[in-house]
Coordinates of N, CA, C and O in Angstrom, one line a residue:
X1 N 179.5 -12.5 34.9 CA 178.3 -12.7 34.7 C 177.7 -13.1 33.0 O 178.3 -12.5 32.2
X2 N 176.6 -13.2 32.8 CA 176.5 -13.8 31.5 C 174.7 -13.0 31.6 O 173.9 -12.5 32.1
X3 N 174.6 -12.9 30.2 CA 173.0 -12.4 29.8 C 172.7 -14.0 29.0 O 172.9 -14.9 28.8
X4 N 171.5 -13.9 30.0 CA 170.7 -15.4 30.1 C 169.4 -15.2 28.8 O 168.4 -13.9 29.2
X5 N 169.3 -15.9 28.1 CA 167.8 -16.2 26.8 C 166.6 -16.8 27.7 O 167.1 -17.8 28.2
X6 N 165.7 -16.5 27.6 CA 164.6 -17.0 27.9 C 163.7 -17.0 27.3 O 163.2 -15.8 26.2
X7 N 162.6 -17.5 26.6 CA 161.6 -17.9 25.8 C 160.0 -18.6 26.7 O 160.1 -18.9 27.7
X8 N 159.2 -17.4 26.6 CA 157.6 -17.2 27.2 C 156.4 -17.4 26.5 O 156.7 -16.7 24.8
X9 N 155.8 -18.0 26.3 CA 154.6 -18.5 25.9 C 153.3 -17.3 26.4 O 153.1 -17.4 27.4
X10 N 152.7 -16.6 25.1 CA 151.5 -16.3 25.4 C 150.3 -17.7 24.9 O 150.4 -17.3 23.4
X11 N 149.7 -17.8 25.6 CA 148.5 -19.4 25.3 C 146.9 -18.2 25.7 O 146.8 -18.2 26.8
X12 N 146.7 -18.2 24.6 CA 145.0 -17.7 24.9 C 144.3 -18.7 24.6 O 144.4 -19.3 23.5
X13 N 143.5 -19.0 25.0 CA 141.9 -19.2 24.3 C 140.4 -18.9 25.2 O 140.3 -18.4 26.6
X14 N 139.6 -18.3 24.1 CA 139.0 -17.8 24.5 C 139.3 -16.1 24.7 O 140.2 -16.1 24.5
X15 N 139.0 -16.0 26.1 CA 139.5 -14.2 26.4 C 139.9 -14.6 28.1 O 140.1 -14.0 29.1
X16 N 140.8 -15.9 28.1 CA 141.8 -16.2 28.8 C 143.1 -16.3 28.4 O 143.4 -16.6 27.4
X17 N 144.0 -16.2 29.7 CA 145.6 -16.3 28.8 C 146.0 -17.5 30.3 O 145.3 -17.8 31.2
X18 N 146.8 -18.6 29.8 CA 147.5 -19.4 30.8 C 148.7 -19.0 31.0 O 149.4 -18.4 30.6
X19 N 148.5 -19.1 32.6 CA 149.5 -18.8 33.8 C 150.1 -19.6 34.6 O 149.6 -20.2 35.1
X20 N 151.4 -19.6 34.8 CA 151.6 -20.5 35.9 C 151.8 -19.5 37.2 O 151.4 -18.4 37.3
X21 N 151.1 -20.7 38.4 CA 150.5 -19.8 40.2 C 151.7 -20.2 40.5 O 152.6 -21.2 40.6
X22 N 152.4 -19.2 41.1 CA 153.4 -19.0 42.0 C 153.6 -18.6 43.6 O 152.3 -17.8 43.7
X23 N 153.9 -18.6 44.6 CA 153.9 -18.5 45.7 C 155.5 -18.5 46.1 O 156.4 -18.5 46.1
X24 N 156.0 -17.0 46.8 CA 156.7 -16.3 47.4 C 156.2 -15.9 49.0 O 154.8 -16.2 49.4
X25 N 157.2 -15.3 49.8 CA 157.1 -14.8 51.3 C 155.7 -13.6 51.2 O 155.2 -13.4 52.3
X26 N 155.7 -13.1 50.0 CA 155.1 -12.1 49.5 C 153.0 -12.5 49.3 O 152.2 -11.4 49.0
X27 N 153.0 -13.9 48.7 CA 151.9 -14.5 48.5 C 151.6 -15.1 47.1 O 152.6 -15.5 46.7
X28 N 151.0 -15.1 46.4 CA 150.6 -15.6 44.9 C 151.0 -14.9 44.0 O 150.7 -13.3 44.1
X29 N 151.8 -14.8 43.4 CA 152.3 -14.3 41.5 C 151.8 -15.3 40.3 O 151.8 -16.4 40.9
X30 N 151.6 -14.9 39.3 CA 151.5 -15.3 38.2 C 152.9 -14.7 37.0 O 153.8 -13.6 37.2
X31 N 153.2 -15.9 36.5 CA 154.2 -15.6 34.9 C 153.5 -16.4 34.1 O 152.6 -17.4 34.3
X32 N 153.9 -15.4 32.8 CA 154.1 -16.1 31.4 C 154.7 -18.0 31.7 O 155.3 -17.5 32.4
X33 N 154.1 -18.9 30.8 CA 154.8 -20.1 31.1 C 156.5 -19.8 29.8 O 156.1 -19.0 29.4
X34 N 157.3 -20.6 30.6 CA 158.9 -20.5 29.6 C 159.8 -20.2 30.6 O 159.3 -20.4 32.0
X35 N 160.9 -20.3 30.0 CA 162.1 -20.1 31.0 C 163.4 -20.3 30.0 O 163.1 -20.0 28.7
X36 N 164.4 -20.6 30.5 CA 165.8 -20.3 30.0 C 166.2 -21.2 28.9 O 165.3 -22.6 29.2
X37 N 166.6 -20.9 28.2 CA 167.0 -21.5 26.5 C 168.3 -22.1 27.0 O 169.4 -21.7 27.8
X38 N 168.8 -23.7 27.1 CA 169.4 -24.2 27.3 C 170.6 -24.5 26.3 O 170.4 -24.3 24.9
X39 N 171.8 -24.7 26.5 CA 173.2 -24.8 25.2 C 172.5 -25.3 24.0 O 172.6 -26.7 24.4
X40 N 172.8 -25.3 22.9 CA 171.8 -25.8 21.6 C 170.6 -26.1 21.5 O 170.4 -27.2 20.8
X41 N 170.2 -25.2 22.3 CA 168.7 -25.4 21.6 C 168.0 -24.2 21.1 O 168.5 -22.5 21.5
X42 N 167.9 -24.1 20.2 CA 166.4 -23.1 19.9 C 165.7 -22.4 20.6 O 165.2 -23.1 21.6
X43 N 165.0 -21.4 20.8 CA 164.4 -20.7 21.3 C 162.6 -21.0 21.0 O 162.4 -21.8 21.9
X44 N 162.9 -22.3 20.2 CA 161.2 -22.5 19.7 C 161.6 -23.8 20.8 O 160.6 -24.2 21.7
X45 N 162.4 -24.6 20.5 CA 162.6 -26.0 21.8 C 162.7 -25.3 22.6 O 162.0 -26.1 23.6
X46 N 163.3 -24.5 23.5 CA 163.4 -24.2 24.4 C 162.3 -23.9 25.7 O 161.4 -24.5 26.3
X47 N 161.2 -23.3 24.4 CA 160.1 -22.8 24.7 C 159.0 -23.9 24.8 O 157.8 -24.2 25.7
X48 N 159.0 -24.8 23.9 CA 157.9 -26.6 23.6 C 158.6 -27.1 25.2 O 157.7 -27.6 25.6
X49 N 159.8 -27.5 25.3 CA 160.4 -28.2 26.6 C 159.5 -27.4 27.8 O 159.3 -27.7 29.1
X50 N 159.6 -25.8 28.0 CA 159.4 -25.5 29.6 C 157.5 -25.7 29.4 O 157.5 -25.3 30.4
X51 N 157.2 -25.3 28.2 CA 155.8 -25.8 28.6 C 155.3 -26.9 29.1 O 154.5 -26.9 30.2
X52 N 155.7 -27.8 28.6 CA 155.5 -29.2 29.0 C 155.9 -29.3 30.3 O 155.4 -29.8 31.4
X53 N 157.4 -28.9 31.0 CA 158.0 -28.9 31.9 C 157.1 -28.1 33.5 O 156.3 -28.7 34.4
X54 N 156.3 -26.9 32.8 CA 155.4 -25.5 33.6 C 154.3 -25.9 33.6 O 153.4 -26.1 34.6
X55 N 153.4 -26.5 32.3 CA 152.2 -26.4 32.1 C 151.2 -28.1 32.4 O 150.6 -28.5 31.6
X56 N 152.5 -29.4 31.5 CA 152.0 -30.5 31.1 C 151.5 -30.4 29.9 O 151.2 -31.1 29.3
X57 N 151.6 -29.2 28.8 CA 151.0 -29.3 28.0 C 151.9 -29.0 26.9 O 152.9 -28.1 26.9
X58 N 151.8 -29.6 25.6 CA 152.3 -29.2 24.7 C 151.7 -27.8 23.5 O 150.6 -28.0 23.8
X59 N 153.1 -27.4 22.7 CA 152.3 -26.0 22.1 C 153.0 -26.2 20.6 O 154.1 -26.7 21.0
X60 N 152.3 -25.5 20.4 CA 152.6 -25.0 18.9 C 153.1 -23.4 18.8 O 152.7 -22.5 19.2
X61 N 154.6 -23.6 18.5 CA 155.2 -21.8 18.5 C 154.8 -20.9 17.4 O 154.9 -21.8 16.3
X62 N 154.4 -19.8 17.8 CA 153.8 -19.0 16.8 C 155.0 -17.9 16.2 O 156.0 -18.0 16.7
X63 N 154.4 -16.8 16.3 CA 154.9 -15.7 15.8 C 155.7 -14.9 17.1 O 155.1 -15.0 18.4
X64 N 156.7 -14.2 17.1 CA 157.2 -13.6 17.8 C 156.6 -12.4 18.3 O 156.4 -11.3 17.3
X65 N 156.2 -12.3 19.4 CA 155.3 -10.9 20.0 C 156.3 -9.7 20.8 O 156.0 -8.7 20.0
X66 N 157.4 -9.8 21.3 CA 157.9 -9.1 22.3 C 159.2 -9.8 22.6 O 159.5 -10.8 22.8
X67 N 160.0 -8.5 22.7 CA 161.3 -8.7 23.8 C 161.6 -7.9 24.7 O 161.2 -6.6 24.7
X68 N 161.4 -8.4 25.7 CA 161.7 -7.6 27.2 C 163.2 -8.3 27.7 O 163.9 -8.9 27.5
X69 N 163.7 -7.3 28.1 CA 165.0 -7.4 29.0 C 164.2 -6.7 30.3 O 163.8 -6.2 30.6
X70 N 165.4 -7.7 31.1 CA 165.2 -7.7 32.5 C 166.4 -7.1 33.3 O 167.5 -8.5 33.3
X71 N 166.8 -6.3 33.6 CA 168.2 -6.2 34.9 C 167.9 -5.8 36.0 O 167.6 -4.6 36.5
X72 N 168.0 -7.0 36.8 CA 167.4 -6.8 37.9 C 168.0 -5.6 38.7 O 167.5 -5.3 39.6
X73 N 169.6 -5.2 38.7 CA 169.6 -3.9 39.1 C 169.0 -2.5 39.4 O 169.0 -1.8 40.6
X74 N 167.8 -2.4 38.8 CA 167.2 -1.6 37.8 C 165.8 -1.6 38.1 O 165.4 -1.2 38.2
X75 N 165.6 -2.7 39.1 CA 164.1 -3.0 39.8 C 164.3 -3.3 41.2 O 165.2 -3.2 41.7
X76 N 162.8 -3.2 41.9 CA 163.0 -3.4 43.0 C 163.3 -4.7 43.6 O 162.8 -5.2 45.2
X77 N 163.6 -5.8 42.9 CA 164.3 -6.8 43.8 C 165.7 -6.8 43.0 O 166.4 -7.7 43.6
X78 N 166.0 -5.6 43.2 CA 168.0 -5.7 43.2 C 168.3 -6.2 44.5 O 169.7 -7.0 44.0
X79 N 167.7 -6.6 45.3 CA 168.7 -7.1 46.6 C 168.6 -8.3 46.6 O 170.2 -8.9 46.6
X80 N 168.1 -8.9 45.2 CA 168.5 -10.8 45.3 C 168.7 -10.9 43.9 O 169.1 -12.1 43.6
X81 N 168.3 -10.1 42.8 CA 168.7 -9.9 41.2 C 169.5 -9.0 40.4 O 169.3 -8.7 39.5
X82 N 170.1 -8.3 41.3 CA 171.4 -7.4 41.6 C 172.1 -8.2 40.1 O 172.7 -7.0 39.4
X83 N 172.6 -9.1 39.9 CA 173.3 -9.4 38.9 C 172.7 -10.2 37.7 O 173.4 -10.9 36.6
X84 N 171.3 -10.3 37.5 CA 170.5 -11.2 36.7 C 170.4 -9.8 35.6 O 169.8 -8.4 35.4
X85 N 171.1 -10.2 33.9 CA 170.3 -9.8 33.0 C 170.0 -10.4 32.2 O 170.4 -11.8 31.4
X86 N 168.9 -10.7 32.0 CA 167.7 -11.8 31.1 C 167.1 -11.2 29.9 O 166.3 -9.9 29.7
X87 N 167.4 -11.4 29.1 CA 166.2 -11.5 27.7 C 165.1 -12.1 27.5 O 165.9 -13.6 27.1
X88 N 164.0 -11.6 27.3 CA 163.1 -12.8 27.7 C 162.5 -12.5 25.7 O 161.8 -11.3 26.0
X89 N 161.7 -13.5 25.3 CA 161.2 -13.8 24.1 C 160.1 -14.2 24.1 O 159.5 -15.1 24.7
X90 N 159.0 -13.3 24.1 CA 157.1 -13.7 23.9 C 156.6 -14.3 22.8 O 156.7 -13.2 22.0
X91 N 156.6 -15.3 22.9 CA 155.7 -15.9 21.5 C 154.0 -16.0 21.3 O 153.9 -16.4 22.9
X92 N 153.7 -15.9 20.6 CA 152.1 -16.9 20.2 C 152.1 -18.1 20.6 O 152.7 -18.7 19.5
X93 N 151.3 -19.0 21.5 CA 151.8 -20.5 21.2 C 150.3 -20.8 21.3 O 149.3 -20.0 21.6
X94 N 150.0 -22.1 20.9 CA 149.0 -22.5 20.5 C 149.1 -23.8 21.0 O 150.0 -24.5 21.1
X95 N 147.7 -24.3 22.2 CA 147.9 -25.7 22.7 C 147.7 -26.7 21.5 O 146.4 -26.3 20.4
X96 N 148.3 -28.1 21.5 CA 147.3 -29.0 20.5 C 146.4 -29.6 21.4 O 146.1 -29.0 22.5
X97 N 145.8 -30.2 21.0 CA 144.7 -30.9 21.4 C 144.5 -31.8 22.6 O 145.6 -31.9 23.0
X98 N 143.7 -30.9 23.7 CA 144.2 -30.8 25.2 C 143.3 -32.5 25.7 O 143.9 -33.0 26.6
X99 N 142.7 -33.0 24.7 CA 142.5 -34.1 25.2 C 141.3 -34.1 26.6 O 140.4 -33.1 26.6
X100 N 140.8 -35.2 26.8 CA 139.7 -34.8 28.1 C 140.0 -35.0 29.7 O 139.7 -35.4 30.4
X101 N 141.7 -34.8 29.5 CA 142.3 -34.5 31.1 C 143.1 -33.5 31.3 O 143.8 -32.4 30.2
X102 N 143.4 -32.7 32.6 CA 143.9 -31.5 32.4 C 145.4 -32.3 32.9 O 146.1 -32.7 34.0
X103 N 146.7 -32.2 32.1 CA 147.9 -32.7 32.5 C 148.2 -32.3 33.5 O 148.0 -30.9 33.6
X104 N 149.4 -32.6 34.2 CA 150.2 -31.9 35.2 C 151.7 -31.8 34.9 O 152.2 -32.0 33.6
X105 N 152.5 -30.5 35.0 CA 153.5 -30.2 35.0 C 155.0 -31.1 35.7 O 154.4 -31.8 36.3
X106 N 155.5 -31.3 34.7 CA 156.5 -32.8 34.1 C 157.3 -31.8 35.4 O 158.2 -33.0 35.9
X107 N 157.6 -31.1 35.5 CA 158.9 -30.0 36.1 C 159.0 -28.5 36.5 O 159.6 -27.8 35.9
X108 N 157.8 -28.5 37.5 CA 157.6 -27.1 37.8 C 158.6 -26.2 38.3 O 159.6 -27.0 38.9
X109 N 158.6 -24.9 38.1 CA 160.0 -24.1 38.3 C 159.6 -24.2 40.5 O 158.2 -24.7 40.7
X110 N 160.7 -24.1 41.2 CA 160.8 -24.3 42.3 C 159.3 -23.0 43.3 O 158.8 -23.9 44.1
X111 N 159.2 -22.1 43.0 CA 158.0 -21.2 43.3 C 156.3 -21.4 42.6 O 155.6 -21.4 43.6
X112 N 156.4 -22.6 41.8 CA 155.3 -22.7 41.2 C 154.3 -23.9 42.4 O 154.8 -24.6 42.6
X113 N 153.1 -23.4 42.2 CA 152.4 -24.5 42.8 C 151.4 -24.1 42.1 O 150.0 -25.5 42.3
X114 N 150.6 -24.5 40.5 CA 150.0 -24.9 39.8 C 149.8 -23.7 38.4 O 150.7 -23.4 37.9
X115 N 148.9 -24.3 37.5 CA 148.6 -23.0 36.7 C 147.5 -22.9 36.6 O 146.8 -23.3 37.3
X116 N 146.9 -22.0 35.8 CA 145.9 -21.5 36.0 C 145.2 -20.3 34.6 O 146.1 -19.7 33.9
X117 N 144.1 -20.6 34.4 CA 143.7 -20.1 32.9 C 143.0 -18.2 33.7 O 141.8 -18.3 34.6
X118 N 143.2 -17.3 33.8 CA 143.2 -16.2 34.1 C 142.3 -15.3 32.8 O 142.6 -15.0 32.0
X119 N 140.9 -14.7 33.1 CA 140.5 -14.2 32.4 C 141.5 -12.5 32.3 O 141.8 -11.9 32.9
X120 N 141.7 -12.4 30.7 CA 142.4 -11.1 30.5 C 141.3 -10.1 30.9 O 142.2 -8.7 31.4
X121 N 140.4 -9.8 31.1 CA 139.8 -8.6 32.0 C 139.9 -8.2 33.7 O 139.7 -7.1 33.8
X122 N 140.3 -9.7 34.3 CA 140.5 -9.4 35.3 C 141.9 -9.8 35.9 O 142.8 -9.7 36.7
X123 N 142.6 -9.5 34.8 CA 144.4 -9.4 35.2 C 144.9 -8.3 35.8 O 145.5 -8.8 36.4
X124 N 144.2 -7.4 35.9 CA 144.6 -5.9 36.4 C 144.4 -6.5 38.4 O 145.1 -5.7 38.6
X125 N 144.2 -7.5 38.3 CA 143.5 -8.1 40.1 C 145.0 -8.9 40.2 O 144.8 -9.1 41.4
X126 N 145.6 -9.4 39.0 CA 146.5 -10.5 39.7 C 148.1 -9.7 39.6 O 148.1 -8.6 38.9
X127 N 148.7 -10.6 40.7 CA 150.3 -9.9 40.5 C 150.9 -10.6 39.7 O 151.8 -12.3 39.7
X128 N 150.7 -9.9 38.5 CA 151.6 -10.7 37.0 C 153.3 -10.1 37.2 O 152.9 -8.7 37.2
X129 N 154.3 -10.6 36.6 CA 155.4 -10.2 36.4 C 155.2 -10.9 34.6 O 155.0 -12.1 34.7
X130 N 156.1 -9.8 34.3 CA 156.5 -8.1 34.4 C 155.1 -7.7 34.4 O 154.3 -8.1 33.6
X131 N 155.1 -6.8 35.0 CA 153.8 -6.0 35.3 C 153.3 -5.3 34.4 O 151.9 -5.3 34.2
X132 N 154.0 -4.9 33.7 CA 154.0 -3.7 32.3 C 153.7 -4.8 30.9 O 153.0 -4.1 30.6
X133 N 153.5 -6.0 31.1 CA 153.0 -7.0 30.0 C 151.6 -6.6 30.0 O 151.2 -6.8 29.2
X134 N 150.8 -6.6 31.0 CA 149.3 -6.8 30.7 C 149.3 -6.1 29.8 O 148.0 -6.3 29.0
X135 N 149.4 -4.7 29.6 CA 148.7 -3.6 28.9 C 148.8 -4.1 27.4 O 148.3 -4.0 26.2
X136 N 150.3 -4.9 27.3 CA 150.1 -6.1 25.8 C 149.2 -6.8 25.4 O 149.4 -7.6 24.5
X137 N 148.9 -7.7 26.9 CA 147.9 -9.1 26.4 C 146.5 -8.3 26.5 O 146.2 -9.1 26.1
X138 N 146.0 -7.2 27.0 CA 144.5 -6.6 27.3 C 144.7 -5.6 25.9 O 143.0 -5.6 26.2
X139 N 145.5 -5.0 25.8 CA 145.2 -3.8 24.7 C 145.2 -4.1 23.4 O 145.9 -5.1 23.5
X140 N 144.4 -3.8 22.8 CA 145.2 -3.8 21.0 C 146.0 -2.0 20.9 O 145.8 -1.2 20.6
X141 N 147.1 -2.6 21.4 CA 148.2 -1.9 21.1 C 148.9 -1.5 19.8 O 149.0 -3.0 19.5
X142 N 149.7 -0.8 19.5 CA 150.2 -1.1 17.9 C 151.4 -1.7 17.9 O 152.0 -2.0 19.5
X143 N 151.9 -2.2 17.3 CA 153.1 -3.3 17.3 C 154.3 -2.9 17.8 O 154.9 -2.3 17.0
X144 N 154.6 -3.3 18.9 CA 155.8 -2.8 19.6 C 156.6 -4.4 20.3 O 156.4 -4.7 20.6
X145 N 157.7 -4.6 19.2 CA 158.4 -5.9 19.6 C 159.5 -5.5 20.6 O 159.1 -6.3 22.1
X146 N 160.2 -4.7 20.8 CA 161.2 -4.6 21.8 C 160.2 -3.7 22.8 O 160.3 -2.1 22.7
X147 N 160.1 -3.8 23.9 CA 159.3 -3.5 25.4 C 160.6 -2.9 26.2 O 160.2 -2.1 27.2
X148 N 162.2 -2.8 26.5 CA 163.2 -2.3 26.7 C 162.8 -3.7 28.1 O 162.5 -4.4 28.3
X149 N 163.6 -2.5 29.6 CA 163.6 -2.6 30.5 C 162.8 -3.2 31.6 O 162.8 -1.7 32.3
X150 N 161.7 -3.6 31.9 CA 160.4 -3.6 32.4 C 160.7 -4.6 32.8 O 161.0 -5.8 33.2
X151 N 159.7 -4.3 33.9 CA 159.0 -5.1 35.3 C 157.7 -4.8 35.6 O 157.3 -3.7 35.9

């Protein structure tokens, strides 16, 4: 087994956040755009690539806001994630000019069915993973970079 690095984008516009919309056997769930770092790729390069693949949008990568560990055997998805150990780096990101159309994802994830701008005030009503990231997206919490092994 190995530890996988992943880069995630926190993209806000007005009072909304851009999320990928996904579906599994339990229904719709949401994730922050981003994904695995490939060999020879910086975290910033991985994040720019993943945002194009999952949202169709180019981003400028900003400040590192959070680091999350996910050790699958410690969480509710242990039955299929027991061997997963992932370190996720959450960066503030900014969209380059969107123009007049909504671009399409170039290589969406297997469960992805779309993207959605979600009102931050309504985020508690959404099935978002990791669940505990909500409080860092919606509340003015003191700067805490390392979030630990959360889901």
